[in-house]
PDB file of C-alpha atoms in Angstrom:
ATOM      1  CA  UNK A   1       0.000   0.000   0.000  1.00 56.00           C
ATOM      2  CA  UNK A   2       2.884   2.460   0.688  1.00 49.00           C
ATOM      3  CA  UNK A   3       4.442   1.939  -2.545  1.00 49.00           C
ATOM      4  CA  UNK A   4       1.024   2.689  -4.522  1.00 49.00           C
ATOM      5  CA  UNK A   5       1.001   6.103  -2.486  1.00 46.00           C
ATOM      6  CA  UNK A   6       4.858   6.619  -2.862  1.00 43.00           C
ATOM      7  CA  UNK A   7       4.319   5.898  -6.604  1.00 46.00           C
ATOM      8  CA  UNK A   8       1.095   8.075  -6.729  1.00 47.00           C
ATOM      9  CA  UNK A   9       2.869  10.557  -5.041  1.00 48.00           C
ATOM     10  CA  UNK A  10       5.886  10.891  -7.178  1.00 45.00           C
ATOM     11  CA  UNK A  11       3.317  10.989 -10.390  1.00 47.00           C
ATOM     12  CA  UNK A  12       1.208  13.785  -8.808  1.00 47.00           C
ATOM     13  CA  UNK A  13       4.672  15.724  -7.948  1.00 45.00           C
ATOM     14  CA  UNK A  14       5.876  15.448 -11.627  1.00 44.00           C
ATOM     15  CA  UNK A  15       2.846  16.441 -13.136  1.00 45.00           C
ATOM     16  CA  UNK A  16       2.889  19.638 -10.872  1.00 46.00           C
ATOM     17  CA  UNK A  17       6.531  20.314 -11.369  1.00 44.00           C
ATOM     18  CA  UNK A  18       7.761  19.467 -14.384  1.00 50.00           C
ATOM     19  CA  UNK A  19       7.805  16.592 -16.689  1.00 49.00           C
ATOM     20  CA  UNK A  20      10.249  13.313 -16.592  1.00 66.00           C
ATOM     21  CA  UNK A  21      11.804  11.759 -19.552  1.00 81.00           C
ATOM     22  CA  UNK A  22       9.338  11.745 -22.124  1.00 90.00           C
ATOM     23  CA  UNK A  23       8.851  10.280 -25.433  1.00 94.00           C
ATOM     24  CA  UNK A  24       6.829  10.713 -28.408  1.00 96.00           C
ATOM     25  CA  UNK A  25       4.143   8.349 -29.554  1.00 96.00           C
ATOM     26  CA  UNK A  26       2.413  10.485 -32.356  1.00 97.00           C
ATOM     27  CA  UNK A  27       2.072  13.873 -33.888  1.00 97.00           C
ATOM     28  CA  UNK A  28      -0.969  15.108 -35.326  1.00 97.00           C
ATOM     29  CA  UNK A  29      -0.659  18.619 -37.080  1.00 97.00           C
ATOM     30  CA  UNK A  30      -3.840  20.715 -37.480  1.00 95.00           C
ATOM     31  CA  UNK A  31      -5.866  20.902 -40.606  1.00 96.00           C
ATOM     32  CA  UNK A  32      -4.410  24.057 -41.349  1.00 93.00           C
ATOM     33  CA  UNK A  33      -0.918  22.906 -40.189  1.00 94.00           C
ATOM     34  CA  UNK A  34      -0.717  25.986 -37.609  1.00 92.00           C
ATOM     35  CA  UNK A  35       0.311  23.736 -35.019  1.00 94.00           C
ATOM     36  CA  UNK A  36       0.592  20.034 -33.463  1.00 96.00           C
ATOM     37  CA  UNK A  37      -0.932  18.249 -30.934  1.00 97.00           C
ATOM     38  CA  UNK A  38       1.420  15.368 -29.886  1.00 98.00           C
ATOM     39  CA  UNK A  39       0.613  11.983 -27.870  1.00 97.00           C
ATOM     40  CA  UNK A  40       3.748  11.236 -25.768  1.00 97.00           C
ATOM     41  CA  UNK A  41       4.303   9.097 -22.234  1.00 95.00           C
ATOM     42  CA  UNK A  42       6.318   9.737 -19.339  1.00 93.00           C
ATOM     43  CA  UNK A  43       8.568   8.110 -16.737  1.00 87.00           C
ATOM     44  CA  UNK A  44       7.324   9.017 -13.471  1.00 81.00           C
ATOM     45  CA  UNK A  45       8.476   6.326 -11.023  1.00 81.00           C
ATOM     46  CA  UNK A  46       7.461   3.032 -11.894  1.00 80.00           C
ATOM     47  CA  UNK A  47       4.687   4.559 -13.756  1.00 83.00           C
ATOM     48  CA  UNK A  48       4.422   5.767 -17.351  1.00 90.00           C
ATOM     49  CA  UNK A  49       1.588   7.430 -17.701  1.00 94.00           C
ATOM     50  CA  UNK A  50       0.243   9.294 -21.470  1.00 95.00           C
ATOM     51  CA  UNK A  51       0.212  12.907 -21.663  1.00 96.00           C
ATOM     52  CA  UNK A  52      -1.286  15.148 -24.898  1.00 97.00           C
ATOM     53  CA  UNK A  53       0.217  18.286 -25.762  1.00 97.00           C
ATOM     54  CA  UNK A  54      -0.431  21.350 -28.005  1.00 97.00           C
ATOM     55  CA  UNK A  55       2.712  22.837 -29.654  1.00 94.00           C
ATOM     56  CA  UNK A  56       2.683  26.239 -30.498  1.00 91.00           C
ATOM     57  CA  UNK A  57       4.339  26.087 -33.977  1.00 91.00           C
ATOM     58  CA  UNK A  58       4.347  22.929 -35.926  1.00 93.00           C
ATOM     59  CA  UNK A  59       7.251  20.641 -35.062  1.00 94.00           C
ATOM     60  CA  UNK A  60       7.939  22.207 -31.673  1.00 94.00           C
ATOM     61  CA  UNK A  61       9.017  19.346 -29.626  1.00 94.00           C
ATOM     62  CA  UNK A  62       7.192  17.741 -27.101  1.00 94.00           C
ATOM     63  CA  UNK A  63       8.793  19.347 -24.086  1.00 93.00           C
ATOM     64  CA  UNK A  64       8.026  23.030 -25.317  1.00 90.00           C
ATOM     65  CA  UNK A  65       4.568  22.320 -25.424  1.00 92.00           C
ATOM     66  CA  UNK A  66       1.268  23.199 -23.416  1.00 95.00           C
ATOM     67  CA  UNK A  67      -0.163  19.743 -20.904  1.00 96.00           C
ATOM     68  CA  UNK A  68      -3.710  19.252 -22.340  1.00 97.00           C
ATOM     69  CA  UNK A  69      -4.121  15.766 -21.117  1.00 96.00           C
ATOM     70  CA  UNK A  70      -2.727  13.629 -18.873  1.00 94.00           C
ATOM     71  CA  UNK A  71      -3.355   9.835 -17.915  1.00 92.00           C
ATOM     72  CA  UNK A  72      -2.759   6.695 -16.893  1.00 89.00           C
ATOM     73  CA  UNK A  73      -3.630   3.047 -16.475  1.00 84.00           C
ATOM     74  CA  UNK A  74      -4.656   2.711 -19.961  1.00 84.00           C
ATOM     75  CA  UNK A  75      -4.067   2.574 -23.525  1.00 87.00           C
ATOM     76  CA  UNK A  76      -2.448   6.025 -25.374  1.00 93.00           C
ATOM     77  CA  UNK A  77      -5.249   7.978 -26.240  1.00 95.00           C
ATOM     78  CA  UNK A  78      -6.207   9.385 -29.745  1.00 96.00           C
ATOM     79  CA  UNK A  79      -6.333  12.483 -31.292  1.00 97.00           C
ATOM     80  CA  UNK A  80      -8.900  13.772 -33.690  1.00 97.00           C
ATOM     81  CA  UNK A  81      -8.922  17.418 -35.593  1.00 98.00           C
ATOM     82  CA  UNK A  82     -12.574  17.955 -35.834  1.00 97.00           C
ATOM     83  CA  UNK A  83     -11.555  21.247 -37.434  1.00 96.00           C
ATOM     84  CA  UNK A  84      -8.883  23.808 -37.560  1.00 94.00           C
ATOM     85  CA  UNK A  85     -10.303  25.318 -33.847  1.00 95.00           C
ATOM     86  CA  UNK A  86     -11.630  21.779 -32.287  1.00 97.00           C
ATOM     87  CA  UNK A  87      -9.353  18.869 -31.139  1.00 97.00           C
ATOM     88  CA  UNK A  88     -10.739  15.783 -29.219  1.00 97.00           C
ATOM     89  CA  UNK A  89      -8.884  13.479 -27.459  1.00 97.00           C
ATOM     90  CA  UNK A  90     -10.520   9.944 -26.514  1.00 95.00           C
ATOM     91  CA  UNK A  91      -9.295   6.856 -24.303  1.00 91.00           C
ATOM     92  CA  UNK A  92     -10.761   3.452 -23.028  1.00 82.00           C
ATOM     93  CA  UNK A  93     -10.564   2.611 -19.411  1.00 79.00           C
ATOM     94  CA  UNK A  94      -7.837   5.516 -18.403  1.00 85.00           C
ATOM     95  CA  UNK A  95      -7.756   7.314 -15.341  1.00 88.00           C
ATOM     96  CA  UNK A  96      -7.331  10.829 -15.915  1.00 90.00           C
ATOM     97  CA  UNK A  97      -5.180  13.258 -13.898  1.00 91.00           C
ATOM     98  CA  UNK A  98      -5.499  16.258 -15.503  1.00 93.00           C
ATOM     99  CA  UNK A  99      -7.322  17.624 -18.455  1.00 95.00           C
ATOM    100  CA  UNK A 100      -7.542  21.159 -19.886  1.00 96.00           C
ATOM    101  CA  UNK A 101     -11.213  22.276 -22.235  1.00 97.00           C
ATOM    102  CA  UNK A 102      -9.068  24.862 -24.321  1.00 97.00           C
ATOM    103  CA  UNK A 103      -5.590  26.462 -25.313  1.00 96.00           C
ATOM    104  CA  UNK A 104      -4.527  29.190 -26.576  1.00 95.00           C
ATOM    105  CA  UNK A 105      -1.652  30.089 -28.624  1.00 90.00           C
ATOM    106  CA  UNK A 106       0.571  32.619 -27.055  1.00 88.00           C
ATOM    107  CA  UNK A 107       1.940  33.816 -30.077  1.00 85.00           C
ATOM    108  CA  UNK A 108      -1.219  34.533 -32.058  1.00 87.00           C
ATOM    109  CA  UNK A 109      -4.025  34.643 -29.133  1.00 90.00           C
ATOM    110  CA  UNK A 110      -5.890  31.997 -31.002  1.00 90.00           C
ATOM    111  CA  UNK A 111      -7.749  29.576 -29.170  1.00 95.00           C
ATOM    112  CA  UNK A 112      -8.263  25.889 -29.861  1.00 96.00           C
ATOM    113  CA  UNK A 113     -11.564  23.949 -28.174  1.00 98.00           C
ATOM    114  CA  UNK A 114     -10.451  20.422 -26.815  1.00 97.00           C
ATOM    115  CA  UNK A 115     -12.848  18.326 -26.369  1.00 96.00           C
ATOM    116  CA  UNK A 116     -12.618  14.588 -24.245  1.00 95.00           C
ATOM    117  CA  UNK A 117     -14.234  11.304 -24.781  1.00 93.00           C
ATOM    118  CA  UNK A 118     -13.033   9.104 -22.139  1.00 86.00           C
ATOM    119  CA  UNK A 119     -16.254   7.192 -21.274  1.00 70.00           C
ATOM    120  CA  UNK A 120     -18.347   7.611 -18.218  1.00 60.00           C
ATOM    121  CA  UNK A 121     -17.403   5.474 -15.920  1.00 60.00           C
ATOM    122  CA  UNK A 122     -14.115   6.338 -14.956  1.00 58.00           C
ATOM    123  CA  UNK A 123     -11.051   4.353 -13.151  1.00 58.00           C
ATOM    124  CA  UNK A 124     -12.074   0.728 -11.221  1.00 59.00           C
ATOM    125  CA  UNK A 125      -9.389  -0.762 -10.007  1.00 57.00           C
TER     126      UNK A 125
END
């Protein structure tokens, strides 16, 4: 039981703090190729939980971009466009940690809806 709340502990710290190794899983550039929202994972402990990101230019790298999801105990989630202003982001049987409605760019004051599909039922252990 202690490790589960040492290990929770250490994810919740990273996710407030900054970000641990992390590695990109897939890049999905807008419809109007503005910008990229990537699906990535990263170490935190013995965890390695999924994280989405919006990049502020196209090709920006993972680290330099804005947390707009972040999960774990599932599969990586996916990415849809819906439209150059709409992103949604869906997952089966994750639990979610943190999860942000919209974003906008800080060099252009644009902002981008995200929408999340990540059924209704939430985590069960």
């Amino acid at each position: 039981m202690m490790q589960k709340f040492l290990a929770l502990a250490a994810l919740v710290l990273l996710a407030a703090c900054g970000d641990g190794e992390m590695r990109e899983i897939s890049r999905h550039p807008a419809p109007d190729g503005s910008r990229d929202v990537v699906v990535g994972s990263m170490k935190a402990g013995e965890t390695e939980p999924f994280l989405v990101v919006m990049t502020a230019k196209p090709g920006d790298n993972i680290n330099k971009g804005a947390r707009l999801f972040l999960a774990d105990r599932g599969d990586a989630p996916k990415v849809t466009w819906d439209s150059p202003t709409q992103v949604t982001i869906s997952c089966d049987k994750a639990r979610v940690w943190s999860y942000r409605s919209f974003w906008t760019n800080p060099n252009s004051g644009a902002t981008i809806a995200v929408g999340l599909k990540c059924g209704t039922d939430g985590w069960r252990e």
